[in-house]
CSV table of C-alpha atoms in Angstrom, one decimal:
chain,number,residue,atom,x,y,z
A,1447,MET,CA,47.6,92.4,-49.1
A,1448,ALA,CA,46.6,90.1,-52.1
A,1449,TRP,CA,48.3,86.9,-51.7
A,1450,MET,CA,46.6,87.6,-48.0
A,1451,TRP,CA,43.1,87.9,-50.7
A,1452,LYS,CA,44.4,84.0,-52.1
A,1453,LYS,CA,44.8,82.4,-48.8
A,1454,LYS,CA,41.3,83.2,-48.1
A,1455,SER,CA,39.8,82.0,-50.8
A,1456,VAL,CA,42.0,78.4,-50.6
A,1457,ILE,CA,41.3,77.7,-47.6
A,1458,ALA,CA,37.8,78.9,-48.0
A,1459,THR,CA,37.1,76.0,-51.0
A,1460,SER,CA,38.8,73.6,-49.0
A,1461,LEU,CA,36.0,73.6,-47.1
A,1462,ILE,CA,33.4,73.9,-49.1
A,1463,VAL,CA,34.6,70.8,-51.1
A,1464,ALA,CA,35.5,69.0,-47.2
A,1465,VAL,CA,31.8,69.9,-46.7
A,1466,SER,CA,30.6,68.3,-49.9
A,1467,LEU,CA,33.0,65.2,-49.2
A,1468,PHE,CA,30.8,65.0,-46.1
A,1469,VAL,CA,27.9,65.1,-46.6
A,1470,VAL,CA,27.9,63.6,-50.2
A,1471,VAL,CA,29.4,60.5,-47.2
A,1472,VAL,CA,26.5,60.4,-44.5
A,1473,ASN,CA,24.3,60.9,-47.5
A,1474,TYR,CA,25.4,57.9,-49.4
A,1475,ALA,CA,26.5,55.8,-45.7
A,1476,GLU,CA,22.2,56.5,-45.3
A,1477,LYS,CA,20.4,55.2,-47.9
A,1478,PRO,CA,18.3,52.7,-47.6
A,1479,TYR,CA,19.4,49.1,-49.3
A,1480,VAL,CA,16.3,49.0,-51.2
A,1481,LEU,CA,17.5,51.9,-53.1
A,1482,LEU,CA,20.6,50.2,-54.2
A,1483,GLN,CA,19.3,48.1,-55.8
A,1484,PRO,CA,18.0,49.9,-59.3
A,1485,VAL,CA,21.6,50.7,-59.4
A,1486,PHE,CA,23.2,47.1,-58.9
A,1487,GLY,CA,20.4,45.3,-61.2
A,1488,GLU,CA,20.0,42.4,-58.8
A,1489,THR,CA,18.5,41.8,-55.8
A,1490,PHE,CA,21.4,40.7,-52.7
A,1491,SER,CA,20.4,38.6,-49.7
A,1492,SER,CA,19.6,39.3,-46.7
A,1493,HIS,CA,23.3,38.0,-45.5
A,1494,TRP,CA,24.6,40.8,-47.2
A,1495,VAL,CA,22.1,43.4,-45.2
A,1496,PHE,CA,23.6,42.3,-42.5
A,1497,SER,CA,27.2,42.4,-43.0
A,1498,ARG,CA,27.4,45.8,-45.9
A,1499,GLN,CA,24.2,48.1,-44.0
A,1500,PRO,CA,25.8,50.3,-40.7
A,1501,HIS,CA,23.3,48.4,-37.7
A,1502,LYS,CA,21.6,52.0,-37.5
A,1503,THR,CA,19.8,52.1,-40.7
A,1504,PHE,CA,18.3,49.0,-38.8
A,1505,LYS,CA,14.2,49.6,-36.4
A,1506,PRO,CA,15.0,48.4,-33.5
A,1507,HIS,CA,12.1,45.8,-32.4
A,1508,PRO,CA,12.5,46.1,-28.1
A,1509,GLY,CA,9.3,43.6,-28.1
A,1510,TYR,CA,12.1,41.2,-29.1
A,1511,ILE,CA,15.6,41.3,-26.7
A,1512,SER,CA,18.4,39.3,-27.5
A,1513,ILE,CA,19.6,36.6,-25.3
A,1514,PRO,CA,21.4,36.9,-23.7
A,1515,LYS,CA,22.6,40.4,-24.3
A,1516,GLN,CA,19.1,42.0,-24.1
A,1517,GLU,CA,19.8,43.9,-27.0
A,1518,PRO,CA,16.5,44.6,-29.6
A,1519,LEU,CA,16.4,43.2,-32.5
A,1520,LYS,CA,17.3,45.5,-35.6
A,1521,LEU,CA,16.4,43.8,-38.8
A,1522,ASN,CA,14.3,45.6,-41.8
A,1523,CYS,CA,13.1,43.6,-45.2
A,1524,ASP,CA,12.2,45.4,-48.6
A,1525,VAL,CA,10.1,41.6,-49.7
A,1526,CYS,CA,9.6,38.7,-47.3
A,1527,SER,CA,8.5,35.5,-48.2
A,1528,VAL,CA,6.5,34.0,-45.2
A,1529,VAL,CA,6.4,30.4,-45.8
A,1530,SER,CA,4.2,28.1,-44.2
A,1531,SER,CA,4.8,24.7,-42.9
A,1532,SER,CA,1.4,23.7,-44.8
A,1533,GLY,CA,1.6,20.9,-46.6
A,1534,GLN,CA,-0.2,23.0,-49.7
A,1535,MET,CA,3.8,23.6,-49.9
A,1536,LEU,CA,4.0,20.1,-51.3
A,1537,GLY,CA,4.2,20.3,-55.5
A,1538,ARG,CA,3.8,23.4,-55.6
A,1539,GLN,CA,7.9,24.3,-56.9
A,1540,ALA,CA,7.7,27.6,-55.6
A,1541,GLY,CA,11.7,27.1,-54.2
A,1542,ALA,CA,13.0,29.6,-56.6
A,1543,GLU,CA,10.3,32.8,-55.9
A,1544,ILE,CA,10.9,32.2,-52.9
A,1545,ASP,CA,14.8,32.4,-52.1
A,1546,GLN,CA,14.0,35.2,-54.2
A,1547,ALA,CA,12.8,37.6,-51.9
A,1548,SER,CA,15.8,39.8,-49.7
A,1549,CYS,CA,14.0,38.1,-46.6
A,1550,VAL,CA,12.8,34.3,-46.2
A,1551,TRP,CA,11.1,33.8,-42.9
A,1552,ARG,CA,9.9,30.3,-41.6
A,1553,MET,CA,8.3,28.6,-38.8
A,1554,ASN,CA,8.8,26.3,-35.5
A,1555,ASN,CA,11.4,23.2,-36.9
A,1556,ALA,CA,10.6,23.5,-40.3
A,1557,PRO,CA,12.9,21.3,-42.7
A,1558,THR,CA,14.3,23.1,-46.0
A,1559,LYS,CA,16.3,19.8,-47.2
A,1560,GLY,CA,14.5,17.4,-49.5
A,1561,PHE,CA,11.8,20.1,-50.0
A,1562,GLU,CA,13.7,23.3,-51.8
A,1563,ARG,CA,11.9,22.7,-54.9
A,1564,ASP,CA,8.7,23.5,-53.1
A,1565,VAL,CA,9.9,25.5,-50.0
A,1566,GLY,CA,12.8,27.4,-51.5
A,1567,ARG,CA,16.5,26.9,-49.2
A,1568,ARG,CA,17.1,30.4,-47.7
A,1569,THR,CA,16.0,31.4,-44.0
A,1570,THR,CA,16.7,34.7,-42.7
A,1571,LEU,CA,14.5,35.3,-39.8
A,1572,ARG,CA,12.5,31.7,-37.9
A,1573,VAL,CA,9.6,32.7,-35.9
A,1574,VAL,CA,9.1,29.7,-33.1
A,1575,SER,CA,6.6,28.6,-30.8
A,1576,HIS,CA,8.2,28.3,-27.1
A,1577,THR,CA,6.7,24.3,-27.5
A,1578,SER,CA,8.4,23.7,-31.0
A,1579,VAL,CA,12.1,25.2,-29.1
A,1580,PRO,CA,12.6,21.1,-27.8
A,1581,LEU,CA,12.5,20.3,-31.8
A,1582,LEU,CA,15.3,22.4,-32.4
A,1583,LEU,CA,17.0,21.2,-30.0
A,1584,GLN,CA,17.2,17.7,-31.4
A,1585,ARG,CA,18.7,18.7,-34.3
A,1586,GLN,CA,20.8,21.8,-33.0
A,1587,GLN,CA,24.1,21.8,-35.2
A,1588,TYR,CA,21.3,22.0,-38.3
A,1589,PHE,CA,19.6,24.8,-36.4
A,1590,PHE,CA,22.6,26.5,-34.5
A,1591,GLY,CA,25.6,25.6,-36.3
A,1592,GLN,CA,28.5,27.7,-37.7
A,1593,ASN,CA,27.2,28.2,-41.2
A,1594,ASN,CA,23.8,28.9,-40.1
A,1595,ASP,CA,23.3,33.1,-39.6
A,1596,THR,CA,19.8,32.7,-39.3
A,1597,VAL,CA,17.8,35.4,-36.7
A,1598,TYR,CA,15.7,33.4,-34.0
A,1599,VAL,CA,12.3,34.5,-32.4
A,1600,ILE,CA,10.8,33.0,-29.9
A,1601,TRP,CA,7.4,34.3,-28.7
A,1602,GLY,CA,6.2,32.5,-24.7
A,1603,PRO,CA,4.4,33.0,-22.3
A,1604,LEU,CA,6.3,34.2,-19.0
A,1605,ARG,CA,6.1,31.4,-16.7
A,1606,ASN,CA,8.7,29.8,-19.5
A,1607,MET,CA,10.6,32.5,-20.8
A,1608,ARG,CA,11.4,34.7,-17.5
A,1609,LYS,CA,14.8,35.4,-16.8
A,1610,ASP,CA,15.2,34.6,-13.0
A,1611,GLY,CA,16.1,30.9,-13.8
A,1612,LYS,CA,12.4,29.1,-13.3
A,1613,GLY,CA,11.4,29.4,-17.3
A,1614,ILE,CA,11.6,26.2,-17.9
A,1615,VAL,CA,12.1,27.4,-22.5
A,1616,TYR,CA,14.6,30.2,-21.3
A,1617,ASN,CA,17.2,27.8,-19.4
A,1618,MET,CA,17.5,25.8,-22.7
A,1619,LEU,CA,18.2,28.6,-25.3
A,1620,ARG,CA,20.8,29.7,-22.7
A,1621,GLN,CA,22.4,27.0,-22.6
A,1622,VAL,CA,22.1,27.1,-26.5
A,1623,MET,CA,24.6,29.9,-26.7
A,1624,ASP,CA,26.3,28.1,-24.5
A,1625,SER,CA,27.4,25.8,-26.9
A,1626,TYR,CA,26.7,28.4,-30.3
A,1627,PRO,CA,27.5,31.7,-28.8
A,1628,GLN,CA,27.2,32.4,-33.0
A,1629,ALA,CA,23.7,31.8,-32.7
A,1630,ARG,CA,21.6,34.8,-32.7
A,1631,ILE,CA,18.3,33.8,-30.8
A,1632,TYR,CA,15.9,36.3,-29.1
A,1633,VAL,CA,12.0,35.9,-26.9
A,1634,THR,CA,9.5,38.2,-26.7
A,1635,THR,CA,9.1,40.8,-24.2
A,1636,GLU,CA,6.2,40.0,-21.8
A,1637,GLU,CA,4.9,43.6,-22.9
A,1638,ARG,CA,5.1,42.6,-26.8
A,1639,MET,CA,2.6,38.7,-25.5
A,1640,ASN,CA,0.3,41.3,-23.9
A,1641,TYR,CA,0.4,43.3,-26.5
A,1642,CYS,CA,-0.3,40.2,-29.4
A,1643,ASP,CA,-3.0,39.0,-27.2
A,1644,ARG,CA,-4.8,42.1,-27.6
A,1645,VAL,CA,-4.9,42.9,-30.6
A,1646,PHE,CA,-6.9,39.7,-31.1
A,1647,LYS,CA,-9.1,41.1,-28.6
A,1648,GLU,CA,-9.4,44.4,-30.9
A,1649,GLU,CA,-9.5,42.4,-33.9
A,1650,THR,CA,-12.7,39.0,-32.9
A,1651,GLY,CA,-14.5,40.7,-30.2
A,1652,LYS,CA,-13.3,38.2,-27.6
A,1653,ASP,CA,-10.1,37.2,-24.9
A,1654,ARG,CA,-8.1,35.4,-26.0
A,1655,ILE,CA,-8.0,33.2,-21.8
A,1656,GLN,CA,-11.2,33.5,-21.9
A,1657,SER,CA,-12.1,32.2,-25.2
A,1658,GLY,CA,-10.0,28.9,-24.2
A,1659,SER,CA,-8.1,30.0,-26.9
A,1660,TYR,CA,-3.7,29.2,-27.8
A,1661,LEU,CA,-2.1,32.2,-30.5
A,1662,SER,CA,-0.3,30.5,-33.0
A,1663,THR,CA,2.6,30.9,-34.7
A,1664,GLY,CA,1.2,32.5,-37.6
A,1665,TRP,CA,-0.3,35.3,-35.7
A,1666,PHE,CA,3.0,35.8,-34.4
A,1667,THR,CA,4.8,35.9,-37.6
A,1668,LEU,CA,2.5,38.1,-39.3
A,1669,ILE,CA,1.8,40.8,-36.1
A,1670,LEU,CA,6.0,40.7,-36.5
A,1671,ALA,CA,6.4,40.7,-39.8
A,1672,MET,CA,4.0,43.7,-40.1
A,1673,ASP,CA,6.3,46.0,-38.3
A,1674,MET,CA,9.6,44.4,-40.2
A,1675,CYS,CA,8.5,44.0,-43.8
A,1676,LYS,CA,7.6,46.7,-46.6
A,1677,GLU,CA,6.1,43.7,-48.5
A,1678,ILE,CA,4.6,40.1,-47.4
A,1679,ARG,CA,3.8,37.0,-49.7
A,1680,VAL,CA,2.2,34.4,-47.7
A,1681,TYR,CA,3.2,30.7,-49.1
A,1682,GLY,CA,1.3,28.0,-48.9
A,1683,MET,CA,-1.8,29.5,-46.1
A,1684,ILE,CA,-5.0,28.6,-46.0
A,1685,ASN,CA,-8.0,30.8,-46.5
A,1686,ASP,CA,-11.4,30.9,-43.2
A,1687,THR,CA,-13.0,29.6,-45.9
A,1688,TYR,CA,-11.1,26.8,-47.8
A,1689,CYS,CA,-12.2,24.1,-45.1
A,1690,ARG,CA,-15.4,24.9,-45.6
A,1691,THR,CA,-15.5,24.7,-49.8
A,1692,GLU,CA,-16.6,21.7,-52.0
A,1693,GLY,CA,-13.7,19.7,-53.5
A,1694,TYR,CA,-10.4,21.8,-51.5
A,1695,LYS,CA,-7.8,19.8,-51.6
A,1696,LYS,CA,-6.7,17.4,-49.0
A,1697,VAL,CA,-3.2,17.7,-47.4
A,1698,PRO,CA,-1.0,16.9,-44.4
A,1699,TYR,CA,-0.7,19.4,-41.8
A,1700,HIS,CA,3.2,20.3,-42.1
A,1701,TYR,CA,4.7,19.7,-45.5
A,1702,TYR,CA,7.5,17.3,-43.8
A,1703,GLU,CA,5.1,14.8,-42.0
A,1704,ALA,CA,3.8,12.9,-45.3
A,1705,GLY,CA,0.7,11.0,-44.3
A,1706,SER,CA,-0.3,12.6,-40.9
A,1707,ARG,CA,-3.4,14.4,-39.7
A,1708,ASP,CA,-5.5,16.3,-42.5
A,1709,GLU,CA,-4.6,20.0,-42.1
A,1710,CYS,CA,-8.8,21.1,-42.4
A,1711,ALA,CA,-9.7,18.6,-40.0
A,1712,GLU,CA,-6.7,20.0,-37.7
A,1713,TYR,CA,-8.0,23.5,-38.3
A,1714,LEU,CA,-11.8,22.6,-37.5
A,1715,LEU,CA,-10.9,20.7,-34.4
A,1716,HIS,CA,-8.8,23.3,-32.8
A,1717,GLU,CA,-11.9,25.9,-33.8
A,1718,SER,CA,-13.9,23.9,-32.0
A,1719,ALA,CA,-12.3,23.4,-29.8
A,1720,PRO,CA,-13.7,24.1,-26.2
A,1721,TYR,CA,-10.7,24.9,-24.9
A,1722,GLY,CA,-6.5,24.8,-25.9
A,1723,GLY,CA,-7.7,25.2,-29.4
A,1724,HIS,CA,-5.9,27.6,-31.8
A,1725,ARG,CA,-8.3,29.6,-33.9
A,1726,PHE,CA,-6.6,29.0,-37.5
A,1727,ILE,CA,-9.4,29.9,-38.7
A,1728,THR,CA,-10.8,32.6,-36.9
A,1729,GLU,CA,-6.7,34.0,-37.2
A,1730,LYS,CA,-7.5,33.6,-41.1
A,1731,SER,CA,-10.0,35.5,-41.4
A,1732,VAL,CA,-8.0,38.4,-39.3
A,1733,PHE,CA,-5.3,38.1,-41.6
A,1734,ALA,CA,-7.4,39.0,-44.8
A,1735,LYS,CA,-8.7,41.7,-42.6
A,1736,TRP,CA,-4.5,42.9,-42.6
A,1737,ALA,CA,-4.1,42.3,-45.9
A,1738,LYS,CA,-6.9,45.5,-47.0
A,1739,THR,CA,-4.6,47.8,-45.2
A,1740,HIS,CA,-1.5,46.4,-45.2
A,1741,ALA,CA,1.0,45.5,-48.8
A,1742,ILE,CA,0.3,41.1,-47.9
A,1743,LYS,CA,-0.3,38.8,-50.6
A,1744,PHE,CA,-1.1,35.1,-50.2
A,1745,LEU,CA,0.2,32.6,-52.6
A,1746,HIS,CA,-0.1,28.7,-53.4
A,1747,PRO,CA,-2.9,29.0,-53.2
A,1748,VAL,CA,-4.4,33.2,-54.2
A,1749,TRP,CA,-6.2,34.6,-51.7
A,1750,LEU,CA,-8.8,36.9,-53.2
A,1751,VAL,CA,-9.0,40.0,-50.6
A,1752,SER,CA,-12.1,42.6,-51.8
C-alpha cells in the first residue's frame, strides 16, 4: 500500500514540474520585445525582432495587404524614427540618433547612401506613394535586392492599385515580386484609403476631394505609425507656422535634391492650389494636435506642442 502512495506522489510531482515548465516557456515566448531590452541592456535591431519573435506577438494591420499572398502586415515597433525627406535634415548629423530606434521609417525614394551622417543607415519600413513607385523601379537592385529586408507600404487610389489586371501600379509591383520574390511589399486596401480620407475630413472639416486636395505620404505615414509604434520621433518635419516665421531657414524640398525648389515655396504653393495640391501646412497643424494625445516628438527642428 505504501508503494502505491509513493508512486502517486512521484506522478503528482512530475505533473507539477511539467506544468510549471510549460508555463515558463509560454510566458517567455510571449513576452513582448520591449520587455527584453532591460535584461540585455541594449536596443535590438528590427532584423532581430523579425527573426526571433513569433508572428503571434505582432498585431496584424489588415489595411495593408501583401503582394501576392494578400496577407495583412504584421509589424509592431517600440520606438520609431520617422525620417522626413526634407532639406531640413541636411547638416543635422542626426544619423546615429535615428539608427538607435527599434524601427526606422523613410518615405518614397529618399536615399540613405551618401547622407548617412544626417539621416542614418537603417530602413525598417518605407511608405511610398503610388506616384513614386516608378522612381523605385529605376533602382530596383538598391531598393529590392537580396540584402534589403525593408518592408514597403505602397499607398494609392483603387484605379492604380486594383488587382484585376487594370491597376497599373499594382501590376508594376507584381513584376517586382517576380524578379525579387524575397521582397516584402504591401499595398493599402480601398477601405484603408477611405479611412484616411475620413480622418482628413474629421480633423479639418473639409472633404478631401471637394477641396481639391491630395493627401501626402507624410499623412499616411503618421496614421500608420500611430497604429504600429509605441513612441514616434519625427525628424526634419517643419510645423504649420514655420514658413510664415520671419527669417526661416530656406532648404531644398528634398535633402537629396540639392538646388531644387525651396521647401516653403513648395508648401505655400500647394496650400493655395485650387486643385491637386497637398495641404502640407494644414496637415502639419493636424499632426501638432495628434502630438497632444499620442507619444509623438518632432525633432530637427523641435516643435513646441502646447
